[in-house]
CSV table of C-alpha atoms in Angstrom, one decimal:
chain,number,residue,atom,x,y,z
A,1,UNK,CA,0.0,0.1,0.0
A,2,UNK,CA,1.5,3.4,-1.1
A,3,UNK,CA,2.1,6.2,1.3
A,4,UNK,CA,0.5,8.5,-1.4
A,5,UNK,CA,-3.1,7.5,-2.0
A,6,UNK,CA,-4.7,7.7,-5.5
A,7,UNK,CA,-8.1,6.4,-6.7
A,8,UNK,CA,-7.5,3.1,-8.6
A,9,UNK,CA,-9.5,4.3,-11.6
A,10,UNK,CA,-11.5,7.1,-13.1
A,11,UNK,CA,-13.4,7.4,-16.3
A,12,UNK,CA,-15.3,9.9,-18.4
A,13,UNK,CA,-16.5,10.4,-22.0
A,14,UNK,CA,-14.4,11.9,-24.8
A,15,UNK,CA,-14.3,15.7,-24.3
A,16,UNK,CA,-15.1,15.6,-20.7
A,17,UNK,CA,-12.9,16.3,-17.6
A,18,UNK,CA,-11.4,14.1,-15.0
A,19,UNK,CA,-9.4,14.9,-11.8
A,20,UNK,CA,-7.1,12.6,-10.0
A,21,UNK,CA,-6.3,13.2,-6.4
A,22,UNK,CA,-3.1,12.2,-4.6
A,23,UNK,CA,-3.3,12.3,-0.8
A,24,UNK,CA,-0.2,12.4,1.4
A,25,UNK,CA,1.0,14.1,4.6
A,26,UNK,CA,2.9,17.1,5.8
A,27,UNK,CA,6.2,15.3,5.4
A,28,UNK,CA,5.7,14.8,1.7
A,29,UNK,CA,3.0,16.6,-0.4
A,30,UNK,CA,2.4,19.2,2.4
A,31,UNK,CA,5.9,20.6,2.1
A,32,UNK,CA,7.3,19.4,-1.3
A,33,UNK,CA,6.7,20.0,-4.9
A,34,UNK,CA,4.5,17.3,-6.6
A,35,UNK,CA,4.9,15.7,-10.1
A,36,UNK,CA,2.7,13.7,-12.2
A,37,UNK,CA,3.4,11.0,-14.8
A,38,UNK,CA,1.5,9.3,-17.7
A,39,UNK,CA,2.4,5.7,-18.2
A,40,UNK,CA,1.4,3.2,-20.8
A,41,UNK,CA,2.6,-0.3,-19.7
A,42,UNK,CA,5.7,-1.3,-21.7
A,43,UNK,CA,6.6,2.3,-22.5
A,44,UNK,CA,8.7,5.0,-20.9
A,45,UNK,CA,6.7,7.1,-18.3
A,46,UNK,CA,6.2,10.7,-19.4
A,47,UNK,CA,6.4,13.7,-17.1
A,48,UNK,CA,3.2,15.7,-17.3
A,49,UNK,CA,3.5,18.2,-14.3
A,50,UNK,CA,6.4,19.3,-12.2
A,51,UNK,CA,6.8,21.6,-9.3
A,52,UNK,CA,3.1,21.0,-8.6
A,53,UNK,CA,1.6,23.0,-11.4
A,54,UNK,CA,4.2,23.5,-14.2
A,55,UNK,CA,4.1,21.8,-17.6
A,56,UNK,CA,7.1,20.7,-19.5
A,57,UNK,CA,7.5,21.9,-23.0
A,58,UNK,CA,5.2,19.9,-25.4
A,59,UNK,CA,2.6,19.0,-22.7
A,60,UNK,CA,-0.7,20.5,-23.7
A,61,UNK,CA,-2.6,22.9,-21.3
A,62,UNK,CA,-5.3,20.2,-21.1
A,63,UNK,CA,-3.2,18.9,-18.2
A,64,UNK,CA,-3.1,20.9,-15.1
A,65,UNK,CA,-1.8,20.5,-11.5
A,66,UNK,CA,-2.6,22.0,-8.2
A,67,UNK,CA,-2.1,21.3,-4.5
A,68,UNK,CA,-4.0,22.1,-1.3
A,69,UNK,CA,-2.6,21.2,2.0
A,70,UNK,CA,-1.5,17.6,1.9
A,71,UNK,CA,-3.3,16.7,-1.2
A,72,UNK,CA,-2.5,17.3,-5.0
A,73,UNK,CA,-4.7,17.1,-7.9
A,74,UNK,CA,-4.1,16.4,-11.7
A,75,UNK,CA,-6.8,17.7,-14.0
A,76,UNK,CA,-7.3,16.5,-17.6
A,77,UNK,CA,-9.8,18.4,-19.8
A,78,UNK,CA,-10.9,17.6,-23.3
A,79,UNK,CA,-10.4,14.0,-22.7
A,80,UNK,CA,-9.1,12.0,-25.7
A,81,UNK,CA,-8.9,8.3,-26.3
A,82,UNK,CA,-5.1,8.8,-26.4
A,83,UNK,CA,-5.2,9.8,-22.8
A,84,UNK,CA,-6.1,6.2,-21.7
A,85,UNK,CA,-3.2,5.3,-19.5
A,86,UNK,CA,-2.0,5.0,-15.9
A,87,UNK,CA,-1.3,8.2,-14.1
A,88,UNK,CA,1.1,8.5,-11.1
A,89,UNK,CA,1.8,11.3,-8.6
A,90,UNK,CA,5.2,11.6,-7.1
A,91,UNK,CA,7.0,13.7,-4.5
A,92,UNK,CA,9.9,13.7,-2.0
A,93,UNK,CA,9.4,12.7,1.7
A,94,UNK,CA,11.5,15.0,3.9
A,95,UNK,CA,11.2,12.8,6.9
A,96,UNK,CA,12.2,9.6,5.3
A,97,UNK,CA,14.5,11.0,2.6
A,98,UNK,CA,12.9,8.9,-0.1
A,99,UNK,CA,10.9,9.5,-3.3
A,100,UNK,CA,7.3,8.4,-3.1
A,101,UNK,CA,4.9,7.5,-6.0
A,102,UNK,CA,1.2,7.1,-5.6
A,103,UNK,CA,-0.4,3.7,-6.4
A,104,UNK,CA,-1.4,4.9,-9.8
A,105,UNK,CA,-4.8,5.7,-11.4
A,106,UNK,CA,-6.1,4.2,-14.5
A,107,UNK,CA,-8.0,6.7,-16.8
A,108,UNK,CA,-10.6,5.2,-19.1
A,109,UNK,CA,-12.1,7.4,-21.8
B,1,UNK,CA,18.8,12.9,-29.5
B,2,UNK,CA,18.3,13.1,-25.8
B,3,UNK,CA,17.7,9.6,-24.6
B,4,UNK,CA,18.4,6.9,-22.0
B,5,UNK,CA,19.1,3.4,-22.8
B,6,UNK,CA,19.0,0.6,-20.1
B,7,UNK,CA,20.7,-2.8,-20.4
B,8,UNK,CA,21.7,-5.7,-18.3
B,9,UNK,CA,18.4,-7.2,-17.5
B,10,UNK,CA,17.6,-11.0,-17.8
B,11,UNK,CA,16.7,-14.2,-16.0
B,12,UNK,CA,18.6,-14.4,-12.7
B,13,UNK,CA,18.6,-16.9,-9.9
B,14,UNK,CA,17.5,-16.1,-6.4
B,15,UNK,CA,20.5,-15.0,-4.3
B,16,UNK,CA,22.4,-13.9,-7.4
B,17,UNK,CA,23.6,-10.5,-8.4
B,18,UNK,CA,23.4,-8.4,-11.5
B,19,UNK,CA,24.4,-4.9,-12.6
B,20,UNK,CA,22.1,-2.8,-14.7
B,21,UNK,CA,23.5,0.0,-17.0
B,22,UNK,CA,21.9,3.1,-18.4
B,23,UNK,CA,23.6,4.9,-21.2
B,24,UNK,CA,22.7,8.6,-21.6
B,25,UNK,CA,23.1,10.7,-24.7
B,26,UNK,CA,22.2,14.1,-26.0
B,27,UNK,CA,22.6,16.1,-22.7
B,28,UNK,CA,25.3,16.9,-20.2
B,29,UNK,CA,25.2,13.8,-18.1
B,30,UNK,CA,27.3,15.1,-15.2
B,31,UNK,CA,25.0,18.1,-14.7
B,32,UNK,CA,22.0,15.9,-13.8
B,33,UNK,CA,21.1,13.8,-10.8
B,34,UNK,CA,19.9,10.3,-12.0
B,35,UNK,CA,17.6,7.6,-10.6
B,36,UNK,CA,16.4,4.1,-10.9
B,37,UNK,CA,12.6,3.3,-10.7
B,38,UNK,CA,11.0,-0.1,-11.1
B,39,UNK,CA,7.6,-1.6,-11.9
B,40,UNK,CA,6.8,-5.1,-10.7
B,41,UNK,CA,4.3,-7.1,-12.8
B,42,UNK,CA,0.8,-5.7,-12.1
B,43,UNK,CA,2.1,-3.1,-9.8
B,44,UNK,CA,2.8,0.6,-9.8
B,45,UNK,CA,5.9,2.6,-10.1
B,46,UNK,CA,8.4,2.1,-7.2
B,47,UNK,CA,11.4,4.4,-6.6
B,48,UNK,CA,14.6,2.4,-6.0
B,49,UNK,CA,17.5,4.8,-5.8
B,50,UNK,CA,19.0,8.2,-6.7
B,51,UNK,CA,22.4,9.8,-7.2
B,52,UNK,CA,23.6,13.4,-7.4
B,53,UNK,CA,25.4,14.6,-10.5
B,54,UNK,CA,28.7,14.6,-8.8
B,55,UNK,CA,28.0,11.3,-7.0
B,56,UNK,CA,28.4,12.7,-3.6
B,57,UNK,CA,24.9,11.9,-2.5
B,58,UNK,CA,23.0,8.7,-2.8
B,59,UNK,CA,19.5,7.7,-1.6
B,60,UNK,CA,17.9,4.3,-1.4
B,61,UNK,CA,14.5,2.9,-0.9
B,62,UNK,CA,14.0,0.9,2.4
B,63,UNK,CA,13.1,-2.2,0.3
B,64,UNK,CA,16.5,-2.3,-1.3
B,65,UNK,CA,18.9,-0.7,1.1
B,66,UNK,CA,21.9,-2.8,1.9
B,67,UNK,CA,21.4,-4.9,-1.3
B,68,UNK,CA,21.7,-2.3,-3.9
B,69,UNK,CA,24.4,0.2,-4.9
B,70,UNK,CA,23.8,3.0,-7.4
B,71,UNK,CA,26.9,4.5,-9.1
B,72,UNK,CA,27.8,6.5,-12.2
B,73,UNK,CA,30.7,7.2,-14.5
B,74,UNK,CA,30.4,10.6,-15.9
B,75,UNK,CA,33.2,10.2,-18.3
B,76,UNK,CA,31.1,7.4,-20.0
B,77,UNK,CA,27.7,9.1,-19.4
B,78,UNK,CA,26.6,5.9,-17.8
B,79,UNK,CA,24.5,5.1,-14.7
B,80,UNK,CA,24.7,1.8,-12.9
B,81,UNK,CA,22.7,-0.2,-10.4
B,82,UNK,CA,24.3,-3.2,-8.7
B,83,UNK,CA,21.7,-5.5,-7.1
B,84,UNK,CA,22.8,-8.3,-4.8
B,85,UNK,CA,21.0,-11.1,-2.9
B,86,UNK,CA,18.3,-11.0,-5.6
B,87,UNK,CA,14.8,-12.0,-4.5
B,88,UNK,CA,11.7,-12.9,-6.4
B,89,UNK,CA,10.2,-9.5,-5.4
B,90,UNK,CA,13.0,-7.9,-7.3
B,91,UNK,CA,11.3,-9.1,-10.6
B,92,UNK,CA,10.4,-5.9,-12.4
B,93,UNK,CA,11.0,-3.6,-15.2
B,94,UNK,CA,13.8,-1.2,-14.2
B,95,UNK,CA,13.7,2.3,-15.6
B,96,UNK,CA,16.5,4.8,-15.6
B,97,UNK,CA,15.2,8.3,-15.1
B,98,UNK,CA,16.9,11.8,-15.2
B,99,UNK,CA,16.2,13.7,-12.0
B,100,UNK,CA,15.9,13.2,-8.3
B,101,UNK,CA,13.6,14.0,-5.4
B,102,UNK,CA,10.5,15.7,-6.9
B,103,UNK,CA,10.6,15.1,-10.6
B,104,UNK,CA,11.9,12.9,-13.3
B,105,UNK,CA,11.9,14.5,-16.7
B,106,UNK,CA,13.4,11.8,-19.0
B,107,UNK,CA,12.9,8.1,-18.8
B,108,UNK,CA,14.4,5.1,-20.6
B,109,UNK,CA,12.3,2.3,-22.1
B,110,UNK,CA,13.3,0.0,-19.2
B,111,UNK,CA,15.0,-3.4,-18.9
B,112,UNK,CA,13.3,-6.5,-17.5
B,113,UNK,CA,14.8,-8.4,-14.6
B,114,UNK,CA,13.2,-11.7,-13.8
B,115,UNK,CA,14.3,-13.6,-10.5
B,116,UNK,CA,13.3,-17.2,-10.6
B,117,UNK,CA,14.9,-20.6,-10.2
């Protein structure tokens, strides 16, 4: 069981919006930046969001990140079938000095 | 082209050892911290270890501490992961990733390690 908690799955119709939450604690999400990754099994994971709400070059603005207290959220608007993948949150835990990933959320469009 | 290419995976016996390599190209390797992340069959991503650009700092997950050593050769732009006392639960795809702590911005395709007798 992961220290960072994500819902196992979310789904929505094409064109709609989904949000994925990532819950942690003050030693990780509460006091550190959060990143989000898109992963299709068998391929290299892709960084979608870094520093909680920044998008790397080439990532469309349909993807957004935010944080409130000890929870972070990834939003995906204008859902496309190509968005079907597993999504993971990640952050640093200052107390344990380790990197944490959430358990992953499968998005179905 | 900016890329990471892992190698060294395969079928290994429990109790054995292996060394994974990750060849970097297209960027200044020594300027970046590097990490290993793995994914066991049917499971999520699990961080394994990270090393700073100058190799003066290393970090390990509790699940591998004492059995794993991360290292790098900046002259060869190559990252390594030595895994000893292999266990069945080490079976996973091992990804090399650029970055440390709060984000990883470049990932390799991964190399599969299977631990079985």
